[in-house]
Amino acid sequence: MYIIHLVRTICLLLTIISTGAAQVHAQKKFVPNYDESKVPEFDLPPIFKPSSQDPISEWADRRTELLSLFQQQVYGLPPTHLAYRTSYSIVESGPGLAGKALRQQIRIKLETDAANHTIDLLVYTPAEPNRPVPLFLGLNFFGNHTVSKDPQIAITSAWSRNSAEKGVSQNKATDKGRGTAASRWPIEKLIENGLGVATCYCGDIDPDFDDQFQNGVHSLFPQFRPGPDHPDRWGTIAAWAWGLSRLLDGLIQKVPQVDPNRVVVIGHSRLGKTSLWAAASDTRFAGAISNNSGCGGAALSRRRFGETVGRINQSFPHWFCENFKQYNRNEDALPLDQHQLLSLIARRPIYIASASEDRWADPRGEFLSAKSASQLYSNLGYPELKLSEFPEPGTHTIGPVSYHLRKGRHNITDWDWDRYIEFMRAMVQSQ
Ligand code: GTR
C-alpha cells in the first residue's frame, strides 16, 4: 500500500514538474539575436532551378513555380477563381495644396452574393499635368485623413486601432487624427516634382487584427475562408496586396491623370511586406518600394536576426497563411527565402530601403536579399546592384535594383522619399 502511494506521489510530482517546464518554455520571452557572430550558417535556395540547362529562357516557368510556392507556403492564395462585381465612383474632387494639385476621392465597391465592401482611395495629381503622371500607390496605417491636414479628406469609418496620438478611441477614427501621419507622406514635394500619389487605409481593405478572417475583403468570399483545413489561403498581407490591385483597377478606370504603366507600389514596414507581395503578384505594377519591411518582407528569414518567422507568426497570426507557421523556429526547412520574393518582381525596378538603427528588421538581411536578387537582374541583362558589401549608413544607389541604408530608426522620412523620387525618375528615363 505504502509503495503504491509512494509511486503515485512520484508520478504526480513528475507531471507537475514537466507541465511547469512546458509552460515556462512556452512563455519564455523571445530574445532577438542582434549578434552577427551568432547568425547561423545557411544555404540560400537558388533563384534559378539548379538543374536547368538554360535558366534564362526557363525563367518564366521558374517564376511561376516560385510564385506558387510563396502563395502556398507564405502569404496564402488569393481567391482569383471567384467572381465579384466592382463599381467605382468619384465621391469628392477639388483643388488641393492651394491649387497646385487635384484631389480626388474614389470609392471602390466590391460585391459578391455573400457581401459587399467598399474601399476609399485618395489621389493627388499635379493640377494641370501635360500628360498622365507616374504615381506612387501605397497603403497607410491609420486612415486617409492622417496623411494630410486637408479638411476635405473623408475620415475612415473602418475599424481602427485605438491610439491617442492618432485620435482613435473605441476603434473609431476622429477628426483629431487629421495630418498625424503627414511627415510620412510628402504630398506637396511629390506634386512639385510632377508626380502623383495615392493612398488607402489598410484597415479599409482588411482590419489589422486576428478575427479569423470574418471581416474586410475576406467577408466577400466566405467559401474561401482560411483556417486549419485550408492552410494555404490568403492571410491579411495577401488581402492587402489583393486590395492594392483593386486600387490599381480604380486608378485605371477613373483617373486619366495617372499613367497606368507607371504606378509604383510603395509601403513601410508591414505595408512594405505588402508592397513587395503586391508587385510580385500583379505584374501591372511598374515597380516596388519596400521601406524597412523586415521579416516576411525583404529580409532573409534564414538569418534569424531581429524578428524571426516564429516571432512574427506568434505576434501577428493573421498576416501570413497557416502553412507559414510550420517554419517557426524551423527556417532551414523553408523551401524558399525572401530574395526569391524580390526575384519575382524582375524585370521591373525594385527599391529595398533599410534604416541603420532598425535592427528588428535586419538591415543587413534586407541588403543581402537585394544583392542576391540583383544577380538575376544582371543575368537578365540589367546592371547589378552597385554595392558589393553592406554599406555605411547614409549610402544609397539607384538602378534596376536600388538600395539604401538611411541613418536612423524604423520610419519613412523625407530622406527616404527624396531617394524614391530619384528612383521614379530613373525608371521613367529608362523606359
Ligand atoms: C512590428 C512587426 C514588424 C513590422 C512593424 C510595423 O511590430 O514586428 O514586422 O511590420 O510592426 O509594421 O510597423
Coordinates of C-alpha atoms and ligand atoms in Angstrom, one line a residue:
M1 CA 0.0 0.0 0.0
Y2 CA 2.7 2.4 1.1
I3 CA 4.7 1.6 -2.1
I4 CA 1.7 2.3 -4.4
H5 CA 1.1 5.6 -2.6
L6 CA 4.8 6.5 -3.0
V7 CA 4.8 5.7 -6.7
R8 CA 1.6 7.7 -7.2
T9 CA 3.1 10.7 -5.4
I10 CA 6.3 10.5 -7.5
C11 CA 4.3 10.3 -10.7
L12 CA 2.2 13.3 -9.7
L13 CA 5.3 15.3 -8.8
L14 CA 6.9 14.4 -12.2
T15 CA 3.7 15.5 -14.0
I16 CA 3.7 18.8 -12.1
I17 CA 7.4 19.4 -12.9
S18 CA 7.1 18.6 -16.6
T19 CA 3.9 20.7 -17.1
G20 CA 5.5 23.6 -15.3
A21 CA 8.6 23.2 -17.5
A22 CA 6.5 23.2 -20.7
Q23 CA 4.7 26.3 -19.5
V24 CA 7.9 28.1 -18.7
H25 CA 9.2 27.1 -22.2
A26 CA 6.1 28.3 -23.9
Q27 CA 6.2 31.6 -22.0
K28 CA 9.9 32.1 -22.4
K29 CA 10.5 35.6 -23.5
F30 CA 11.6 35.9 -27.1
V31 CA 15.2 37.3 -27.2
P32 CA 16.1 38.6 -30.6
N33 CA 19.6 37.9 -31.9
Y34 CA 21.4 41.1 -32.7
D35 CA 24.9 39.5 -32.7
E36 CA 26.2 38.9 -36.2
S37 CA 28.6 36.2 -35.0
K38 CA 25.5 34.2 -33.8
V39 CA 23.8 34.2 -37.2
P40 CA 23.8 30.5 -38.2
E41 CA 25.4 29.2 -41.4
F42 CA 22.8 28.6 -44.1
D43 CA 22.4 27.9 -47.8
L44 CA 20.0 30.1 -49.7
P45 CA 17.7 28.3 -52.0
P46 CA 18.6 29.2 -55.6
I47 CA 16.7 31.7 -57.7
F48 CA 17.2 29.7 -60.9
K49 CA 16.4 26.0 -61.0
P50 CA 19.7 24.2 -60.2
S51 CA 19.2 21.5 -62.8
S52 CA 18.3 23.9 -65.6
Q53 CA 20.4 23.9 -68.8
D54 CA 19.1 27.2 -69.9
P55 CA 17.9 29.1 -66.8
I56 CA 17.3 32.4 -68.6
S57 CA 14.9 31.1 -71.2
E58 CA 13.3 28.9 -68.5
W59 CA 12.9 31.9 -66.1
A60 CA 9.2 32.4 -66.9
D61 CA 8.4 28.8 -65.8
R62 CA 10.6 29.1 -62.7
R63 CA 9.0 32.3 -61.8
T64 CA 5.5 30.6 -61.9
E65 CA 6.9 27.8 -59.7
L66 CA 8.3 30.3 -57.1
L67 CA 5.2 32.4 -57.1
S68 CA 3.0 29.4 -56.3
L69 CA 5.4 28.3 -53.6
F70 CA 5.1 31.8 -52.0
Q71 CA 1.3 31.6 -52.3
Q72 CA 1.1 28.2 -50.7
Q73 CA 3.8 28.5 -48.0
V74 CA 4.0 32.1 -47.0
Y75 CA 1.2 34.6 -47.9
G76 CA -1.6 32.3 -49.0
L77 CA -3.6 32.1 -52.2
P78 CA -6.0 34.9 -53.2
P79 CA -9.4 34.0 -54.5
T80 CA -8.6 34.6 -58.1
H81 CA -11.0 31.9 -59.3
L82 CA -14.0 33.6 -57.6
A83 CA -16.2 36.2 -59.2
Y84 CA -17.0 39.6 -57.8
R85 CA -18.5 42.8 -59.2
T86 CA -16.8 46.2 -59.0
S87 CA -18.1 49.7 -59.3
Y88 CA -16.2 52.9 -58.9
S89 CA -17.4 56.4 -58.1
I90 CA -15.6 59.7 -57.6
V91 CA -17.2 60.8 -54.3
E92 CA -15.3 64.0 -54.0
S93 CA -12.8 66.1 -56.0
G94 CA -11.4 69.5 -55.8
P95 CA -8.2 71.6 -55.8
G96 CA -5.7 70.6 -53.1
L97 CA -2.5 72.2 -51.8
A98 CA -3.7 75.8 -52.6
G99 CA -4.5 74.9 -56.2
K100 CA -1.2 73.1 -57.0
A101 CA -2.9 69.7 -57.0
L102 CA -6.1 67.9 -57.9
R103 CA -7.5 65.9 -55.1
Q104 CA -9.9 63.0 -55.9
Q105 CA -11.5 60.5 -53.5
I106 CA -12.7 57.4 -55.2
R107 CA -14.9 54.8 -53.7
I108 CA -14.4 51.2 -54.9
K109 CA -17.4 49.0 -54.2
L110 CA -16.8 45.2 -54.3
E111 CA -19.8 42.9 -54.3
T112 CA -20.4 39.2 -54.2
D113 CA -23.6 37.3 -53.5
A114 CA -22.4 37.0 -49.9
A115 CA -21.5 40.6 -49.1
N116 CA -20.4 44.0 -50.3
H117 CA -17.4 46.0 -49.2
T118 CA -16.1 49.5 -50.0
I119 CA -12.6 50.8 -50.1
D120 CA -11.7 54.6 -50.3
L121 CA -8.8 55.7 -52.3
L122 CA -7.3 59.2 -52.0
V123 CA -5.4 60.5 -55.1
Y124 CA -3.4 63.7 -55.6
T125 CA -2.1 64.6 -59.0
P126 CA -0.5 67.8 -60.2
A127 CA -3.2 70.4 -61.1
E128 CA -2.6 70.6 -64.8
P129 CA -0.3 67.9 -66.0
N130 CA 0.8 67.9 -69.6
R131 CA 0.5 64.2 -69.8
P132 CA -0.6 61.3 -67.4
V133 CA 1.8 61.2 -64.5
P134 CA 3.8 58.5 -62.8
L135 CA 2.3 57.7 -59.3
F136 CA 3.3 56.2 -56.0
L137 CA 0.5 54.0 -54.6
G138 CA 0.7 52.9 -51.0
L139 CA -1.4 51.9 -48.1
N140 CA -1.4 53.9 -44.8
F141 CA -1.7 52.7 -41.2
F142 CA -4.5 54.9 -39.7
G143 CA -6.7 56.4 -42.4
N144 CA -6.5 58.7 -45.4
H145 CA -7.3 61.7 -43.2
T146 CA -4.0 61.1 -41.4
V147 CA -1.8 61.7 -44.4
S148 CA -2.6 65.4 -44.7
K149 CA -4.4 68.2 -42.8
D150 CA -6.6 68.8 -45.9
P151 CA -10.1 69.0 -44.2
Q152 CA -11.8 67.6 -47.3
I153 CA -10.4 64.2 -46.8
A154 CA -13.0 61.8 -45.5
I155 CA -12.4 60.2 -42.1
T156 CA -12.4 56.4 -42.3
S157 CA -15.3 54.6 -40.7
A158 CA -13.5 51.3 -40.7
W159 CA -12.2 49.7 -37.5
S160 CA -9.0 51.4 -36.3
R161 CA -6.5 50.6 -33.6
N162 CA -7.0 52.7 -30.5
S163 CA -4.4 55.5 -30.3
A164 CA -4.5 58.8 -28.5
E165 CA -1.8 60.2 -30.9
K166 CA -3.8 59.2 -33.9
G167 CA -7.1 60.4 -32.4
V168 CA -8.7 56.9 -32.3
S169 CA -10.9 55.8 -29.5
Q170 CA -13.3 52.9 -29.3
N171 CA -11.8 51.8 -32.5
K172 CA -13.3 54.8 -34.3
A173 CA -11.1 57.4 -36.1
T174 CA -11.9 61.0 -35.4
D175 CA -11.0 64.5 -36.6
K176 CA -8.1 64.6 -34.2
G177 CA -6.2 62.2 -36.4
R178 CA -6.0 64.7 -39.3
G179 CA -2.5 65.1 -40.6
T180 CA -0.9 63.0 -37.9
A181 CA 1.0 60.9 -40.5
A182 CA 1.8 63.8 -42.8
S183 CA 5.5 63.5 -42.2
R184 CA 5.3 60.1 -43.9
W185 CA 3.5 61.5 -47.0
P186 CA 5.3 64.5 -48.6
I187 CA 2.5 65.1 -51.0
E188 CA 3.5 68.7 -51.8
K189 CA 7.0 67.7 -52.7
L190 CA 5.8 64.9 -54.9
I191 CA 3.4 67.2 -56.7
E192 CA 6.1 69.8 -57.2
N193 CA 8.1 67.0 -58.8
G194 CA 5.3 66.3 -61.3
L195 CA 4.3 63.1 -59.6
G196 CA 1.1 61.7 -58.3
V197 CA 0.4 59.9 -55.0
A198 CA -2.5 57.7 -54.0
T199 CA -3.2 56.0 -50.7
C200 CA -5.8 54.0 -48.9
Y201 CA -6.2 52.9 -45.3
C202 CA -5.1 49.3 -45.0
G203 CA -7.9 48.6 -42.5
D204 CA -10.4 49.6 -45.2
I205 CA -9.2 46.5 -47.0
D206 CA -8.7 44.2 -44.0
P207 CA -8.7 45.4 -40.4
D208 CA -5.3 44.5 -38.8
F209 CA -6.3 42.1 -36.1
D210 CA -6.9 38.4 -35.8
D211 CA -10.7 37.9 -36.3
Q212 CA -10.4 34.6 -38.0
F213 CA -10.9 36.3 -41.4
Q214 CA -14.5 37.3 -40.9
N215 CA -14.3 41.0 -41.9
G216 CA -12.6 43.1 -44.6
V217 CA -12.4 41.7 -48.1
H218 CA -12.3 38.2 -46.6
S219 CA -16.0 38.6 -45.9
L220 CA -16.7 38.8 -49.6
F221 CA -15.6 35.1 -50.1
P222 CA -16.9 33.1 -47.1
Q223 CA -16.5 29.9 -49.1
F224 CA -12.8 30.7 -49.3
R225 CA -12.1 31.4 -45.6
P226 CA -8.6 30.4 -44.4
G227 CA -8.4 28.0 -41.5
P228 CA -6.7 24.9 -40.3
D229 CA -8.3 22.9 -43.1
H230 CA -7.2 25.4 -45.6
P231 CA -3.7 26.4 -44.6
D232 CA -2.8 27.8 -48.0
R233 CA -5.5 30.5 -48.2
W234 CA -4.9 34.3 -48.0
G235 CA -3.8 36.0 -44.8
T236 CA -4.1 39.7 -44.2
I237 CA -0.9 40.7 -46.1
A238 CA -2.3 38.8 -49.2
A239 CA -5.6 40.5 -48.7
W240 CA -3.9 43.9 -48.5
A241 CA -2.0 43.1 -51.7
W242 CA -5.2 42.0 -53.4
G243 CA -6.7 45.3 -52.3
L244 CA -3.8 47.2 -53.9
S245 CA -4.6 45.5 -57.2
R246 CA -8.2 46.6 -56.8
L247 CA -7.0 50.2 -56.2
L248 CA -4.9 49.9 -59.4
D249 CA -8.1 48.9 -61.2
G250 CA -9.7 52.0 -59.8
L251 CA -6.9 54.3 -61.0
I252 CA -7.0 52.8 -64.4
Q253 CA -10.8 53.1 -64.6
K254 CA -11.3 56.5 -63.1
V255 CA -8.1 58.6 -63.0
P256 CA -6.9 59.5 -66.5
Q257 CA -4.4 61.9 -65.0
V258 CA -2.3 58.8 -64.0
D259 CA -0.1 56.8 -66.3
P260 CA -1.3 53.2 -65.7
N261 CA 2.1 51.9 -66.8
R262 CA 4.0 53.9 -64.2
V263 CA 2.3 53.1 -60.9
V264 CA 5.0 52.1 -58.4
V265 CA 3.7 50.4 -55.2
I266 CA 5.3 51.6 -52.0
G267 CA 4.9 50.6 -48.4
H268 CA 6.6 50.9 -45.0
S269 CA 7.1 48.1 -42.6
R270 CA 4.2 45.6 -42.6
L271 CA 2.9 47.6 -45.6
G272 CA 6.4 47.2 -47.2
K273 CA 6.0 43.4 -47.0
T274 CA 2.7 44.1 -48.7
S275 CA 4.1 46.2 -51.5
L276 CA 6.6 43.5 -52.4
W277 CA 3.9 40.8 -52.4
A278 CA 1.5 43.1 -54.4
A279 CA 4.2 43.7 -57.1
A280 CA 5.2 40.0 -57.2
S281 CA 1.5 39.0 -57.6
D282 CA 0.4 41.7 -60.0
T283 CA 2.8 42.5 -62.9
R284 CA 0.8 45.7 -63.8
F285 CA 2.7 47.4 -61.0
A286 CA 5.7 49.2 -62.7
G287 CA 8.0 48.7 -59.7
A288 CA 8.0 48.3 -56.0
I289 CA 9.5 50.1 -53.0
S290 CA 10.0 48.3 -49.7
N291 CA 10.8 50.7 -46.8
N292 CA 12.1 48.8 -43.7
S293 CA 9.9 45.8 -44.5
G294 CA 12.0 43.3 -42.4
C295 CA 10.8 39.7 -41.7
G296 CA 8.4 38.4 -44.2
G297 CA 9.4 41.3 -46.5
A298 CA 12.8 41.9 -47.9
A299 CA 14.9 40.4 -45.0
L300 CA 16.2 36.8 -45.3
S301 CA 14.3 34.5 -43.0
R302 CA 17.3 32.1 -42.6
R303 CA 19.4 34.8 -40.8
R304 CA 17.1 34.7 -37.8
F305 CA 18.4 38.2 -36.9
G306 CA 15.9 40.5 -35.1
E307 CA 12.3 39.4 -35.8
T308 CA 12.1 35.8 -36.8
V309 CA 9.4 33.7 -38.5
G310 CA 8.3 32.2 -35.2
R311 CA 8.1 35.5 -33.5
I312 CA 6.1 37.2 -36.3
N313 CA 3.6 34.3 -36.6
Q314 CA 3.1 34.5 -32.8
S315 CA 2.6 38.3 -32.7
F316 CA 0.6 38.5 -35.9
P317 CA -1.1 35.1 -36.5
H318 CA -3.3 36.6 -39.2
W319 CA -0.6 38.2 -41.5
F320 CA 0.6 35.0 -43.3
C321 CA -1.1 31.8 -44.3
E322 CA -1.3 28.9 -41.8
N323 CA 1.4 26.9 -43.7
F324 CA 4.0 29.5 -42.8
K325 CA 3.7 28.5 -39.2
Q326 CA 5.4 25.2 -40.0
Y327 CA 8.6 27.2 -40.2
N328 CA 8.5 28.7 -36.8
R329 CA 12.0 28.0 -35.3
N330 CA 12.5 25.8 -38.4
E331 CA 13.7 28.3 -41.0
D332 CA 16.1 25.8 -42.7
A333 CA 13.0 23.8 -43.8
L334 CA 11.6 26.7 -45.8
P335 CA 11.5 25.7 -49.4
L336 CA 12.2 29.4 -50.3
D337 CA 13.6 32.6 -48.9
Q338 CA 12.9 36.3 -49.3
H339 CA 15.5 37.0 -52.0
Q340 CA 13.3 34.9 -54.3
L341 CA 10.3 37.1 -53.5
L342 CA 12.3 40.1 -54.9
S343 CA 13.2 38.0 -57.9
L344 CA 9.5 37.7 -58.7
I345 CA 9.4 41.4 -59.4
A346 CA 12.2 41.3 -62.1
R347 CA 12.5 42.9 -64.6
R348 CA 10.7 45.7 -63.0
P349 CA 12.7 48.0 -60.8
I350 CA 12.7 47.5 -57.1
Y351 CA 14.0 49.6 -54.2
I352 CA 14.9 48.0 -50.9
A353 CA 15.4 50.5 -48.1
S354 CA 16.8 49.9 -44.6
A355 CA 17.5 52.1 -41.6
S356 CA 20.7 51.7 -39.6
E357 CA 19.0 51.5 -36.2
D358 CA 16.2 49.3 -37.3
R359 CA 17.8 46.1 -36.1
W360 CA 14.4 44.3 -35.6
A361 CA 14.0 44.4 -39.4
D362 CA 17.6 43.2 -40.0
P363 CA 19.0 45.8 -42.4
R364 CA 21.9 43.5 -43.4
G365 CA 19.4 40.7 -44.2
E366 CA 17.4 43.2 -46.4
F367 CA 20.6 44.2 -48.2
L368 CA 21.8 40.6 -48.8
S369 CA 18.4 39.7 -50.2
A370 CA 18.5 42.7 -52.6
K371 CA 22.1 41.7 -53.5
S372 CA 21.2 38.2 -54.3
A373 CA 18.1 39.1 -56.3
S374 CA 20.2 41.6 -58.3
Q375 CA 22.2 38.6 -59.6
L376 CA 19.0 37.7 -61.5
Y377 CA 18.7 41.2 -62.9
S378 CA 22.3 41.0 -64.1
N379 CA 21.6 37.6 -65.8
L380 CA 18.6 39.2 -67.5
G381 CA 20.9 41.9 -68.9
Y382 CA 20.4 44.7 -66.4
P383 CA 23.1 46.4 -64.3
E384 CA 23.7 44.7 -60.9
L385 CA 23.3 46.4 -57.6
K386 CA 26.4 48.6 -57.4
L387 CA 27.2 47.9 -53.8
S388 CA 29.3 44.7 -53.1
E389 CA 29.3 45.0 -49.3
F390 CA 26.7 46.1 -46.8
P391 CA 27.3 49.9 -46.9
E392 CA 27.8 52.6 -44.3
P393 CA 24.7 54.4 -43.1
G394 CA 23.8 57.3 -45.5
T395 CA 24.7 55.3 -48.6
H396 CA 22.3 54.9 -51.5
T397 CA 22.4 53.6 -55.0
I398 CA 19.8 53.8 -57.7
G399 CA 19.4 51.3 -60.5
P400 CA 17.1 48.4 -61.5
V401 CA 17.8 47.1 -58.0
S402 CA 18.1 50.1 -55.7
Y403 CA 19.2 50.0 -52.1
H404 CA 19.8 52.5 -49.3
L405 CA 20.7 52.4 -45.6
R406 CA 19.3 55.6 -44.1
K407 CA 20.8 56.8 -40.8
G408 CA 18.3 56.4 -38.0
R409 CA 15.3 54.5 -36.9
H410 CA 12.4 52.5 -38.2
N411 CA 10.4 55.0 -40.1
I412 CA 9.7 56.5 -43.6
T413 CA 11.2 60.0 -43.8
D414 CA 11.8 62.8 -46.3
W415 CA 15.3 61.5 -46.8
D416 CA 13.8 58.2 -48.0
W417 CA 11.2 59.9 -50.3
D418 CA 14.0 62.1 -51.9
R419 CA 15.6 58.8 -53.0
Y420 CA 12.3 57.4 -54.2
I421 CA 11.7 60.4 -56.4
E422 CA 15.1 59.8 -57.9
F423 CA 14.2 56.1 -58.4
M424 CA 11.0 57.1 -60.1
R425 CA 12.8 59.5 -62.4
A426 CA 15.4 56.8 -63.3
M427 CA 12.6 54.4 -64.0
V428 CA 10.8 56.8 -66.4
Q429 CA 14.1 57.7 -68.1
S430 CA 15.0 54.0 -68.7
Q431 CA 11.6 53.2 -70.3
Ligands
GTR1 C1 6.2 45.3 -35.9 C2 6.4 44.0 -36.6 C3 7.2 44.2 -37.9 C4 6.7 45.4 -38.6 C5 6.2 46.6 -37.8 C6 5.3 47.6 -38.5 O1 5.6 45.1 -34.7 O2 7.1 43.1 -35.8 O3 7.2 43.1 -38.7 O4 5.8 45.1 -39.6 O5 5.5 46.1 -36.7 O6 4.6 47.3 -39.4 O7 5.3 48.7 -38.1

